């Protein structure tokens, strides 16, 4: 095992919107069933922004406040805010900027990271670099998504999958052998078209492969919502999650025998089961909250981490593997000694 991690997690927090959208609610608005969603994906309900008027930065602010308090700090102690999202408040400035404003984190530098569902893992590796260089001491690393804002109600195969929420951690320089002891990030741009939302950016008016099918039969502009080839994503996701786990463990100098807890990205219960089987961890050592949250993209792992710690499922000394995959494709993993 790596003897000296560079950074540790000093506090965690999360926020999920109060509105609950159940599979039964979905049955009333589209051609789907609770049975189909439960069997194929494992989701029973998801938390959604709905008509609450919240934005991504609002949810991120709640999660960040909880993490700062949990770390015993004040907003002005924060040196940097790194926020992973694919559903920013606006094109610019970054969503992290509004979190800074809401918190009153007047001494921080703030910016966003875009790596889809792997975004929080990417952001953690960036934070590690700052801490290693000695540039910053207290960094907020947030994953926050208003993913239902990109969901296409005419596409039942994607609409049922997603939820909203935010998770945050405060990281600091490690002072002993507890902290982030391994990590791995990777991407493959050849696979961008399997999972994307290609409207809104500077390519919106240029020819893209799907241009001919840009509008559906109801005249709905499909560019602004999530387009996904579910089957292909599923197959690749299982491989990417396993690679992430193996490479992060290799970086940490450990094997699955050393692991005591697993936090997979919550995209599909069957994918979670596949990675749990690979690292040989029993159900009680695997975080599964997708039943209640849906896929919250970059928020999924920090939300699950905070819940697992607060529920007492993760304890001091645990060796936790987190692994994620997402649009890009991007994928990656972390090993945390708590
Ligand atoms: N309710 C009922 N039926 C549905 C449905 C829904 N919500 N969504 C799709 N179907 C239907 C399809 O129309 C299709 O019907 P047909 O056979 O009559 O054409 C059938 O179910 C099978 O569709 P298919 O897309 O092959 O299902 P699948 O077994 O691949 O499951 C996913 C679909 C999305 C659950 C699965 O592919 C998946 O989880 N992929 C990974 C997605 C993911 O994790 N994305 C996020 C990455 S971070």
mmCIF file of C-alpha atoms and ligand atoms in Angstrom:
data_model
loop_
_atom_site.group_PDB
_atom_site.id
_atom_site.type_symbol
_atom_site.label_atom_id
_atom_site.label_comp_id
_atom_site.label_asym_id
_atom_site.label_seq_id
_atom_site.Cartn_x
_atom_site.Cartn_y
_atom_site.Cartn_z
ATOM 1 C CA UNK A 1 0.000 0.000 0.000
ATOM 2 C CA UNK A 2 1.205 3.541 -0.728
ATOM 3 C CA UNK A 3 2.723 4.765 2.511
ATOM 4 C CA UNK A 4 1.949 8.496 2.266
ATOM 5 C CA UNK A 5 -1.095 9.934 0.525
ATOM 6 C CA UNK A 6 -0.918 13.571 -0.578
ATOM 7 C CA UNK A 7 -4.436 14.562 0.444
ATOM 8 C CA UNK A 8 -7.192 13.497 2.794
ATOM 9 C CA UNK A 9 -10.928 14.091 2.941
ATOM 10 C CA UNK A 10 -11.651 16.433 5.849
ATOM 11 C CA UNK A 11 -15.421 16.786 5.407
ATOM 12 C CA UNK A 12 -18.326 15.577 3.263
ATOM 13 C CA UNK A 13 -21.823 16.817 2.443
ATOM 14 C CA UNK A 14 -24.628 16.319 -0.039
ATOM 15 C CA UNK A 15 -27.944 17.732 -1.152
ATOM 16 C CA UNK A 16 -30.842 16.025 -2.921
ATOM 17 C CA UNK A 17 -33.933 18.014 -4.003
ATOM 18 C CA UNK A 18 -37.137 17.390 -2.048
ATOM 19 C CA UNK A 19 -39.295 16.520 -5.090
ATOM 20 C CA UNK A 20 -39.566 12.768 -5.590
ATOM 21 C CA UNK A 21 -40.464 11.351 -9.013
ATOM 22 C CA UNK A 22 -41.399 7.679 -8.721
ATOM 23 C CA UNK A 23 -41.650 5.041 -11.428
ATOM 24 C CA UNK A 24 -45.408 5.059 -10.813
ATOM 25 C CA UNK A 25 -45.446 8.818 -11.566
ATOM 26 C CA UNK A 26 -43.587 8.094 -14.818
ATOM 27 C CA UNK A 27 -46.136 5.419 -15.775
ATOM 28 C CA UNK A 28 -48.705 8.227 -15.896
ATOM 29 C CA UNK A 29 -46.744 10.440 -18.292
ATOM 30 C CA UNK A 30 -45.030 7.968 -20.629
ATOM 31 C CA UNK A 31 -45.195 4.444 -21.995
ATOM 32 C CA UNK A 32 -43.161 2.724 -19.297
ATOM 33 C CA UNK A 33 -43.633 0.496 -16.264
ATOM 34 C CA UNK A 34 -42.221 0.283 -12.766
ATOM 35 C CA UNK A 35 -41.352 -3.333 -13.565
ATOM 36 C CA UNK A 36 -39.284 -2.451 -16.681
ATOM 37 C CA UNK A 37 -37.320 0.283 -14.917
ATOM 38 C CA UNK A 38 -36.733 -1.794 -11.775
ATOM 39 C CA UNK A 39 -35.578 -4.864 -13.701
ATOM 40 C CA UNK A 40 -33.380 -3.132 -16.290
ATOM 41 C CA UNK A 41 -31.881 -0.355 -14.183
ATOM 42 C CA UNK A 42 -32.831 -0.795 -10.521
ATOM 43 C CA UNK A 43 -34.283 2.694 -10.032
ATOM 44 C CA UNK A 44 -37.533 3.059 -8.042
ATOM 45 C CA UNK A 45 -37.561 6.838 -7.677
ATOM 46 C CA UNK A 46 -35.351 9.857 -8.256
ATOM 47 C CA UNK A 47 -34.995 13.303 -6.659
ATOM 48 C CA UNK A 48 -35.703 16.083 -9.130
ATOM 49 C CA UNK A 49 -35.486 19.879 -9.195
ATOM 50 C CA UNK A 50 -38.979 19.966 -10.747
ATOM 51 C CA UNK A 51 -40.704 23.300 -10.205
ATOM 52 C CA UNK A 52 -38.599 24.285 -7.192
ATOM 53 C CA UNK A 53 -36.721 26.917 -9.194
ATOM 54 C CA UNK A 54 -33.324 25.598 -8.108
ATOM 55 C CA UNK A 55 -30.211 25.691 -10.260
ATOM 56 C CA UNK A 56 -27.115 23.504 -10.235
ATOM 57 C CA UNK A 57 -25.223 26.097 -8.161
ATOM 58 C CA UNK A 58 -28.014 26.189 -5.544
ATOM 59 C CA UNK A 59 -27.766 22.429 -4.992
ATOM 60 C CA UNK A 60 -23.965 22.623 -5.008
ATOM 61 C CA UNK A 61 -24.057 25.386 -2.392
ATOM 62 C CA UNK A 62 -26.117 23.264 0.026
ATOM 63 C CA UNK A 63 -23.740 20.315 -0.401
ATOM 64 C CA UNK A 64 -20.675 22.557 -0.053
ATOM 65 C CA UNK A 65 -21.954 24.240 3.132
ATOM 66 C CA UNK A 66 -22.524 20.832 4.705
ATOM 67 C CA UNK A 67 -19.008 19.672 3.742
ATOM 68 C CA UNK A 68 -17.350 22.865 5.048
ATOM 69 C CA UNK A 69 -19.215 22.567 8.352
ATOM 70 C CA UNK A 70 -18.363 18.874 8.587
ATOM 71 C CA UNK A 71 -14.672 19.770 8.139
ATOM 72 C CA UNK A 72 -14.932 22.341 10.943
ATOM 73 C CA UNK A 73 -14.065 25.195 8.578
ATOM 74 C CA UNK A 74 -15.570 28.513 7.494
ATOM 75 C CA UNK A 75 -16.220 29.531 3.867
ATOM 76 C CA UNK A 76 -13.351 32.026 3.998
ATOM 77 C CA UNK A 77 -10.925 29.161 4.770
ATOM 78 C CA UNK A 78 -11.537 27.657 1.308
ATOM 79 C CA UNK A 79 -8.652 28.236 -1.152
ATOM 80 C CA UNK A 80 -10.248 26.687 -4.253
ATOM 81 C CA UNK A 81 -13.636 25.448 -5.471
ATOM 82 C CA UNK A 82 -13.524 22.820 -8.199
ATOM 83 C CA UNK A 83 -16.986 21.893 -9.433
ATOM 84 C CA UNK A 84 -17.676 19.030 -11.818
ATOM 85 C CA UNK A 85 -20.829 19.337 -13.895
ATOM 86 C CA UNK A 86 -22.288 18.869 -17.369
ATOM 87 C CA UNK A 87 -25.345 20.925 -16.434
ATOM 88 C CA UNK A 88 -23.855 24.325 -15.577
ATOM 89 C CA UNK A 89 -26.012 27.302 -14.611
ATOM 90 C CA UNK A 90 -24.915 29.026 -17.848
ATOM 91 C CA UNK A 91 -22.144 29.030 -20.460
ATOM 92 C CA UNK A 92 -20.050 31.402 -18.400
ATOM 93 C CA UNK A 93 -19.062 32.248 -15.789
ATOM 94 C CA UNK A 94 -18.577 28.845 -14.237
ATOM 95 C CA UNK A 95 -21.106 27.331 -11.836
ATOM 96 C CA UNK A 96 -18.343 27.256 -9.201
ATOM 97 C CA UNK A 97 -18.312 31.063 -9.308
ATOM 98 C CA UNK A 98 -21.921 31.193 -8.095
ATOM 99 C CA UNK A 99 -21.150 28.680 -5.364
ATOM 100 C CA UNK A 100 -18.296 30.948 -4.270
ATOM 101 C CA UNK A 101 -20.689 33.906 -4.181
ATOM 102 C CA UNK A 102 -23.416 31.993 -2.299
ATOM 103 C CA UNK A 103 -20.953 30.690 0.272
ATOM 104 C CA UNK A 104 -19.027 33.906 0.726
ATOM 105 C CA UNK A 105 -15.842 31.954 0.042
ATOM 106 C CA UNK A 106 -14.013 35.207 -0.644
ATOM 107 C CA UNK A 107 -10.496 33.766 -0.595
ATOM 108 C CA UNK A 108 -11.084 31.025 -3.161
ATOM 109 C CA UNK A 109 -10.299 30.504 -6.843
ATOM 110 C CA UNK A 110 -13.295 28.834 -8.505
ATOM 111 C CA UNK A 111 -13.772 26.913 -11.753
ATOM 112 C CA UNK A 112 -15.693 24.018 -13.361
ATOM 113 C CA UNK A 113 -14.565 20.672 -14.751
ATOM 114 C CA UNK A 114 -16.412 18.868 -17.553
ATOM 115 C CA UNK A 115 -15.925 15.107 -17.601
ATOM 116 C CA UNK A 116 -19.555 13.921 -17.409
ATOM 117 C CA UNK A 117 -20.263 11.220 -14.815
ATOM 118 C CA UNK A 118 -16.526 10.839 -14.086
ATOM 119 C CA UNK A 119 -16.261 14.580 -13.378
ATOM 120 C CA UNK A 120 -15.871 14.373 -9.604
ATOM 121 C CA UNK A 121 -13.085 11.774 -9.926
ATOM 122 C CA UNK A 122 -11.290 14.044 -12.419
ATOM 123 C CA UNK A 123 -11.775 17.017 -10.059
ATOM 124 C CA UNK A 124 -10.269 15.048 -7.157
ATOM 125 C CA UNK A 125 -7.109 14.368 -9.174
ATOM 126 C CA UNK A 126 -6.828 18.094 -9.970
ATOM 127 C CA UNK A 127 -7.190 18.931 -6.273
ATOM 128 C CA UNK A 128 -4.467 16.409 -5.471
ATOM 129 C CA UNK A 129 -2.134 18.212 -7.881
ATOM 130 C CA UNK A 130 -2.731 21.587 -6.175
ATOM 131 C CA UNK A 131 -2.114 20.081 -2.756
ATOM 132 C CA UNK A 132 1.000 18.264 -3.944
ATOM 133 C CA UNK A 133 2.421 21.537 -5.273
ATOM 134 C CA UNK A 134 1.622 23.305 -2.015
ATOM 135 C CA UNK A 135 -0.520 25.869 -3.821
ATOM 136 C CA UNK A 136 -3.742 25.294 -1.842
ATOM 137 C CA UNK A 137 -4.613 23.759 1.548
ATOM 138 C CA UNK A 138 -8.427 23.626 1.741
ATOM 139 C CA UNK A 139 -10.164 22.687 -1.499
ATOM 140 C CA UNK A 140 -13.863 22.106 -2.090
ATOM 141 C CA UNK A 141 -14.430 19.385 -4.670
ATOM 142 C CA UNK A 142 -18.051 19.280 -5.788
ATOM 143 C CA UNK A 143 -20.097 17.161 -8.192
ATOM 144 C CA UNK A 144 -23.438 18.820 -8.993
ATOM 145 C CA UNK A 145 -26.019 18.082 -11.669
ATOM 146 C CA UNK A 146 -29.456 19.221 -12.808
ATOM 147 C CA UNK A 147 -29.558 16.296 -15.210
ATOM 148 C CA UNK A 148 -33.328 16.241 -15.580
ATOM 149 C CA UNK A 149 -32.930 19.598 -17.390
ATOM 150 C CA UNK A 150 -31.372 17.601 -20.263
ATOM 151 C CA UNK A 151 -33.844 14.698 -20.211
ATOM 152 C CA UNK A 152 -36.053 14.186 -23.276
ATOM 153 C CA UNK A 153 -39.600 13.294 -22.254
ATOM 154 C CA UNK A 154 -40.114 11.763 -25.717
ATOM 155 C CA UNK A 155 -37.303 9.250 -25.120
ATOM 156 C CA UNK A 156 -38.390 6.749 -22.477
ATOM 157 C CA UNK A 157 -35.076 4.872 -22.709
ATOM 158 C CA UNK A 158 -33.182 7.851 -21.237
ATOM 159 C CA UNK A 159 -35.810 9.931 -19.411
ATOM 160 C CA UNK A 160 -36.333 7.348 -16.674
ATOM 161 C CA UNK A 161 -32.626 7.107 -15.810
ATOM 162 C CA UNK A 162 -31.676 10.482 -14.422
ATOM 163 C CA UNK A 163 -32.006 12.495 -11.217
ATOM 164 C CA UNK A 164 -30.642 15.730 -9.729
ATOM 165 C CA UNK A 165 -28.387 16.453 -6.763
ATOM 166 C CA UNK A 166 -24.989 17.521 -5.473
ATOM 167 C CA UNK A 167 -22.205 16.069 -3.357
ATOM 168 C CA UNK A 168 -19.133 17.810 -1.961
ATOM 169 C CA UNK A 169 -15.955 17.099 -0.053
ATOM 170 C CA UNK A 170 -13.316 19.330 1.515
ATOM 171 C CA UNK A 171 -9.802 17.994 0.919
ATOM 172 C CA UNK A 172 -6.632 18.976 2.761
ATOM 173 C CA UNK A 173 -2.985 17.875 2.877
ATOM 174 C CA UNK A 174 -2.732 14.396 4.416
ATOM 175 C CA UNK A 175 -0.932 14.182 7.743
ATOM 176 C CA UNK A 176 -0.643 10.403 8.079
ATOM 177 C CA UNK A 177 -1.389 7.317 5.958
ATOM 178 C CA UNK A 178 -5.112 8.156 5.639
ATOM 179 C CA UNK A 179 -6.248 9.835 2.426
ATOM 180 C CA UNK A 180 -6.384 9.289 -1.333
ATOM 181 C CA UNK A 181 -3.862 6.528 -1.952
ATOM 182 C CA UNK A 182 -4.541 5.782 -5.616
ATOM 183 C CA UNK A 183 -6.273 7.140 -8.688
ATOM 184 C CA UNK A 184 -6.774 6.627 -12.415
ATOM 185 C CA UNK A 185 -8.472 8.689 -15.115
ATOM 186 C CA UNK A 186 -8.917 7.971 -18.820
ATOM 187 C CA UNK A 187 -11.008 9.011 -21.797
ATOM 188 C CA UNK A 188 -11.766 7.969 -25.370
ATOM 189 C CA UNK A 189 -13.047 10.708 -27.695
ATOM 190 C CA UNK A 190 -13.958 8.166 -30.395
ATOM 191 C CA UNK A 191 -17.022 7.298 -28.311
ATOM 192 C CA UNK A 192 -18.461 10.811 -27.877
ATOM 193 C CA UNK A 193 -21.501 10.098 -30.032
ATOM 194 C CA UNK A 194 -22.684 7.215 -27.853
ATOM 195 C CA UNK A 195 -23.671 9.554 -25.043
ATOM 196 C CA UNK A 196 -23.942 13.299 -25.484
ATOM 197 C CA UNK A 197 -26.045 16.431 -25.561
ATOM 198 C CA UNK A 198 -24.694 18.286 -28.559
ATOM 199 C CA UNK A 199 -26.784 21.445 -28.592
ATOM 200 C CA UNK A 200 -25.892 24.746 -27.056
ATOM 201 C CA UNK A 201 -22.197 24.955 -27.888
ATOM 202 C CA UNK A 202 -20.356 26.500 -30.806
ATOM 203 C CA UNK A 203 -20.900 23.402 -32.931
ATOM 204 C CA UNK A 204 -24.672 23.683 -32.665
ATOM 205 C CA UNK A 205 -25.072 25.097 -36.169
ATOM 206 C CA UNK A 206 -22.446 22.937 -37.810
ATOM 207 C CA UNK A 207 -23.059 19.570 -39.363
ATOM 208 C CA UNK A 208 -22.897 16.778 -36.822
ATOM 209 C CA UNK A 209 -23.416 13.095 -37.595
ATOM 210 C CA UNK A 210 -26.952 13.070 -36.273
ATOM 211 C CA UNK A 211 -27.967 16.292 -38.089
ATOM 212 C CA UNK A 212 -30.517 14.628 -40.373
ATOM 213 C CA UNK A 213 -32.363 13.281 -37.355
ATOM 214 C CA UNK A 214 -32.085 16.498 -35.391
ATOM 215 C CA UNK A 215 -35.845 16.966 -34.968
ATOM 216 C CA UNK A 216 -38.133 14.135 -33.953
ATOM 217 C CA UNK A 217 -41.593 13.516 -35.392
ATOM 218 C CA UNK A 218 -43.082 16.099 -32.977
ATOM 219 C CA UNK A 219 -40.647 18.760 -34.125
ATOM 220 C CA UNK A 220 -38.693 18.432 -30.882
ATOM 221 C CA UNK A 221 -35.072 19.573 -31.194
ATOM 222 C CA UNK A 222 -33.097 16.606 -29.967
ATOM 223 C CA UNK A 223 -29.789 18.482 -29.786
ATOM 224 C CA UNK A 224 -30.565 20.001 -26.431
ATOM 225 C CA UNK A 225 -31.212 16.728 -24.617
ATOM 226 C CA UNK A 226 -29.262 13.603 -23.750
ATOM 227 C CA UNK A 227 -28.830 11.238 -26.714
ATOM 228 C CA UNK A 228 -27.636 7.795 -25.803
ATOM 229 C CA UNK A 229 -27.109 4.392 -27.378
ATOM 230 C CA UNK A 230 -27.917 2.523 -24.184
ATOM 231 C CA UNK A 231 -26.795 -0.954 -25.221
ATOM 232 C CA UNK A 232 -23.378 0.147 -26.433
ATOM 233 C CA UNK A 233 -22.886 2.388 -23.408
ATOM 234 C CA UNK A 234 -23.812 -0.488 -21.103
ATOM 235 C CA UNK A 235 -21.240 -2.876 -22.569
ATOM 236 C CA UNK A 236 -18.471 -0.299 -22.560
ATOM 237 C CA UNK A 237 -19.376 0.899 -19.076
ATOM 238 C CA UNK A 238 -18.842 -2.507 -17.496
ATOM 239 C CA UNK A 239 -15.362 -2.779 -19.061
ATOM 240 C CA UNK A 240 -14.483 0.829 -18.160
ATOM 241 C CA UNK A 241 -15.569 0.424 -14.542
ATOM 242 C CA UNK A 242 -13.497 -2.728 -14.149
ATOM 243 C CA UNK A 243 -10.456 -1.086 -15.768
ATOM 244 C CA UNK A 244 -10.900 1.920 -13.455
ATOM 245 C CA UNK A 245 -11.000 -0.337 -10.410
ATOM 246 C CA UNK A 246 -7.956 -2.344 -11.459
ATOM 247 C CA UNK A 247 -5.809 0.671 -12.392
ATOM 248 C CA UNK A 248 -6.739 2.674 -9.283
ATOM 249 C CA UNK A 249 -5.885 -0.339 -7.086
ATOM 250 C CA UNK A 250 -2.616 -0.795 -8.990
ATOM 251 C CA UNK A 251 -1.761 2.882 -8.419
ATOM 252 C CA UNK A 252 -2.496 2.432 -4.708
ATOM 253 C CA UNK A 253 -0.377 -0.723 -4.583
ATOM 254 C CA UNK A 254 -3.268 -2.855 -3.352
ATOM 255 C CA UNK A 255 -5.426 -5.745 -4.538
ATOM 256 C CA UNK A 256 -9.122 -6.430 -3.995
ATOM 257 C CA UNK A 257 -8.232 -8.315 -0.789
ATOM 258 C CA UNK A 258 -7.292 -4.951 0.755
ATOM 259 C CA UNK A 259 -10.595 -3.292 -0.177
ATOM 260 C CA UNK A 260 -13.308 -2.970 2.453
ATOM 261 C CA UNK A 261 -15.933 -0.846 0.649
ATOM 262 C CA UNK A 262 -17.024 -0.028 -2.892
ATOM 263 C CA UNK A 263 -18.759 3.098 -4.198
ATOM 264 C CA UNK A 264 -19.577 2.596 -7.876
ATOM 265 C CA UNK A 265 -21.086 5.354 -10.007
ATOM 266 C CA UNK A 266 -24.847 4.831 -9.710
ATOM 267 C CA UNK A 267 -25.933 4.373 -13.332
ATOM 268 C CA UNK A 268 -27.433 0.882 -13.367
ATOM 269 C CA UNK A 269 -27.723 -1.803 -10.653
ATOM 270 C CA UNK A 270 -26.538 -4.458 -13.085
ATOM 271 C CA UNK A 271 -23.341 -2.490 -13.789
ATOM 272 C CA UNK A 272 -22.853 -2.015 -10.032
ATOM 273 C CA UNK A 273 -23.267 -5.782 -9.520
ATOM 274 C CA UNK A 274 -20.679 -6.525 -12.236
ATOM 275 C CA UNK A 275 -18.007 -4.386 -10.597
ATOM 276 C CA UNK A 276 -18.887 -5.665 -7.110
ATOM 277 C CA UNK A 277 -18.378 -9.197 -8.396
ATOM 278 C CA UNK A 278 -14.992 -8.257 -9.932
ATOM 279 C CA UNK A 279 -13.653 -6.862 -6.649
ATOM 280 C CA UNK A 280 -15.349 -9.650 -4.655
ATOM 281 C CA UNK A 281 -17.157 -7.435 -2.151
ATOM 282 C CA UNK A 282 -20.379 -8.572 -0.484
ATOM 283 C CA UNK A 283 -23.605 -6.573 -0.729
ATOM 284 C CA UNK A 284 -23.194 -4.933 2.683
ATOM 285 C CA UNK A 285 -19.840 -3.513 1.510
ATOM 286 C CA UNK A 286 -21.204 -2.025 -1.714
ATOM 287 C CA UNK A 287 -23.005 1.332 -1.859
ATOM 288 C CA UNK A 288 -26.257 1.189 -3.796
ATOM 289 C CA UNK A 289 -28.521 4.246 -3.608
ATOM 290 C CA UNK A 290 -29.591 4.404 -7.264
ATOM 291 C CA UNK A 291 -32.996 3.030 -6.207
ATOM 292 C CA UNK A 292 -33.725 6.418 -4.604
ATOM 293 C CA UNK A 293 -31.581 8.870 -6.583
ATOM 294 C CA UNK A 294 -31.424 7.730 -10.207
ATOM 295 C CA UNK A 295 -28.230 8.561 -12.087
ATOM 296 C CA UNK A 296 -26.993 11.939 -10.844
ATOM 297 C CA UNK A 297 -23.825 11.919 -12.984
ATOM 298 C CA UNK A 298 -20.890 13.706 -11.314
ATOM 299 C CA UNK A 299 -22.871 14.031 -8.064
ATOM 300 C CA UNK A 300 -23.389 10.292 -7.744
ATOM 301 C CA UNK A 301 -20.151 9.276 -5.980
ATOM 302 C CA UNK A 302 -19.782 12.226 -3.562
ATOM 303 C CA UNK A 303 -23.477 11.893 -2.595
ATOM 304 C CA UNK A 304 -23.026 8.159 -1.975
ATOM 305 C CA UNK A 305 -19.757 8.738 -0.081
ATOM 306 C CA UNK A 306 -21.387 11.237 2.283
ATOM 307 C CA UNK A 307 -24.391 8.975 2.844
ATOM 308 C CA UNK A 308 -22.201 5.917 3.503
ATOM 309 C CA UNK A 309 -20.058 7.832 6.035
ATOM 310 C CA UNK A 310 -23.042 9.426 7.821
ATOM 311 C CA UNK A 311 -24.895 6.085 7.920
ATOM 312 C CA UNK A 312 -21.841 4.543 9.601
ATOM 313 C CA UNK A 313 -21.316 2.100 6.731
ATOM 314 C CA UNK A 314 -17.820 3.492 6.104
ATOM 315 C CA UNK A 315 -15.590 3.718 9.154
ATOM 316 C CA UNK A 316 -12.122 4.970 10.011
ATOM 317 C CA UNK A 317 -9.539 2.671 8.462
ATOM 318 C CA UNK A 318 -11.775 1.465 5.627
ATOM 319 C CA UNK A 319 -10.163 1.205 2.190
ATOM 320 C CA UNK A 320 -12.768 2.505 -0.244
ATOM 321 C CA UNK A 321 -12.748 2.144 -4.014
ATOM 322 C CA UNK A 322 -14.818 4.587 -6.085
ATOM 323 C CA UNK A 323 -15.197 3.977 -9.819
ATOM 324 C CA UNK A 324 -17.096 5.878 -12.500
ATOM 325 C CA UNK A 325 -17.711 6.148 -16.240
ATOM 326 C CA UNK A 326 -19.570 8.646 -18.347
ATOM 327 C CA UNK A 327 -20.016 10.572 -21.572
ATOM 328 C CA UNK A 328 -16.894 11.213 -23.587
ATOM 329 C CA UNK A 329 -16.274 8.422 -22.862
ATOM 330 C CA UNK A 330 -14.515 9.200 -19.621
ATOM 331 C CA UNK A 331 -13.786 6.791 -16.820
ATOM 332 C CA UNK A 332 -11.715 6.565 -13.677
ATOM 333 C CA UNK A 333 -11.332 5.483 -10.088
ATOM 334 C CA UNK A 334 -9.992 6.484 -6.694
ATOM 335 C CA UNK A 335 -8.833 4.548 -3.664
ATOM 336 C CA UNK A 336 -9.428 6.314 -0.347
ATOM 337 C CA UNK A 337 -8.109 5.182 3.016
ATOM 338 C CA UNK A 338 -10.621 6.740 5.394
HETATM 339 N N1 LIG B 1 -39.928 1.521 -20.380
HETATM 340 C C1 LIG B 1 -40.352 0.470 -21.086
HETATM 341 N N2 LIG B 1 -39.709 0.000 -22.169
HETATM 342 C C2 LIG B 1 -38.605 0.627 -22.538
HETATM 343 C C3 LIG B 1 -38.113 1.742 -21.852
HETATM 344 C C4 LIG B 1 -38.828 2.190 -20.742
HETATM 345 N N3 LIG B 1 -38.432 3.242 -19.990
HETATM 346 N N4 LIG B 1 -36.978 2.158 -22.455
HETATM 347 C C5 LIG B 1 -36.762 1.349 -23.492
HETATM 348 N N5 LIG B 1 -37.742 0.417 -23.552
HETATM 349 C C6 LIG B 1 -37.906 -0.660 -24.510
HETATM 350 C C7 LIG B 1 -37.265 -0.358 -25.824
HETATM 351 O O1 LIG B 1 -38.123 0.417 -26.614
HETATM 352 C C8 LIG B 1 -37.055 -1.746 -26.375
HETATM 353 O O2 LIG B 1 -38.271 -2.214 -26.899
HETATM 354 P P1 LIG B 1 -38.301 -3.066 -28.246
HETATM 355 O O3 LIG B 1 -37.500 -4.302 -27.955
HETATM 356 O O4 LIG B 1 -39.761 -3.304 -28.445
HETATM 357 O O5 LIG B 1 -37.657 -2.177 -29.283
HETATM 358 C C9 LIG B 1 -36.736 -2.582 -25.149
HETATM 359 O O6 LIG B 1 -37.227 -1.820 -24.027
HETATM 360 C C10 LIG B 1 -35.280 -2.857 -24.985
HETATM 361 O O7 LIG B 1 -34.574 -1.676 -25.192
HETATM 362 P P2 LIG B 1 -33.036 -1.622 -25.040
HETATM 363 O O8 LIG B 1 -32.558 -0.225 -25.270
HETATM 364 O O9 LIG B 1 -32.376 -2.729 -25.832
HETATM 365 O O10 LIG B 1 -32.890 -1.972 -23.497
HETATM 366 P P3 LIG B 1 -31.625 -2.359 -22.672
HETATM 367 O O11 LIG B 1 -31.764 -3.717 -22.162
HETATM 368 O O12 LIG B 1 -30.345 -1.981 -23.347
HETATM 369 O O13 LIG B 1 -31.796 -1.374 -21.430
HETATM 370 C C11 LIG B 1 -30.837 0.663 -20.621
HETATM 371 C C12 LIG B 1 -31.745 0.025 -21.656
HETATM 372 C C13 LIG B 1 -30.778 2.139 -20.898
HETATM 373 C C14 LIG B 1 -31.446 0.419 -19.244
HETATM 374 C C15 LIG B 1 -29.436 0.012 -20.693
HETATM 375 O O14 LIG B 1 -29.003 -0.054 -22.012
HETATM 376 C C16 LIG B 1 -28.433 0.756 -19.880
HETATM 377 O O15 LIG B 1 -28.522 0.840 -18.674
HETATM 378 N N6 LIG B 1 -27.395 1.288 -20.542
HETATM 379 C C17 LIG B 1 -26.391 2.077 -19.866
HETATM 380 C C18 LIG B 1 -26.908 3.458 -19.726
HETATM 381 C C19 LIG B 1 -26.098 4.275 -18.790
HETATM 382 O O16 LIG B 1 -25.652 3.806 -17.773
HETATM 383 N N7 LIG B 1 -25.946 5.554 -19.122
HETATM 384 C C20 LIG B 1 -25.331 6.500 -18.287
HETATM 385 C C21 LIG B 1 -23.873 6.434 -18.390
HETATM 386 S S1 LIG B 1 -23.153 7.426 -17.152
#
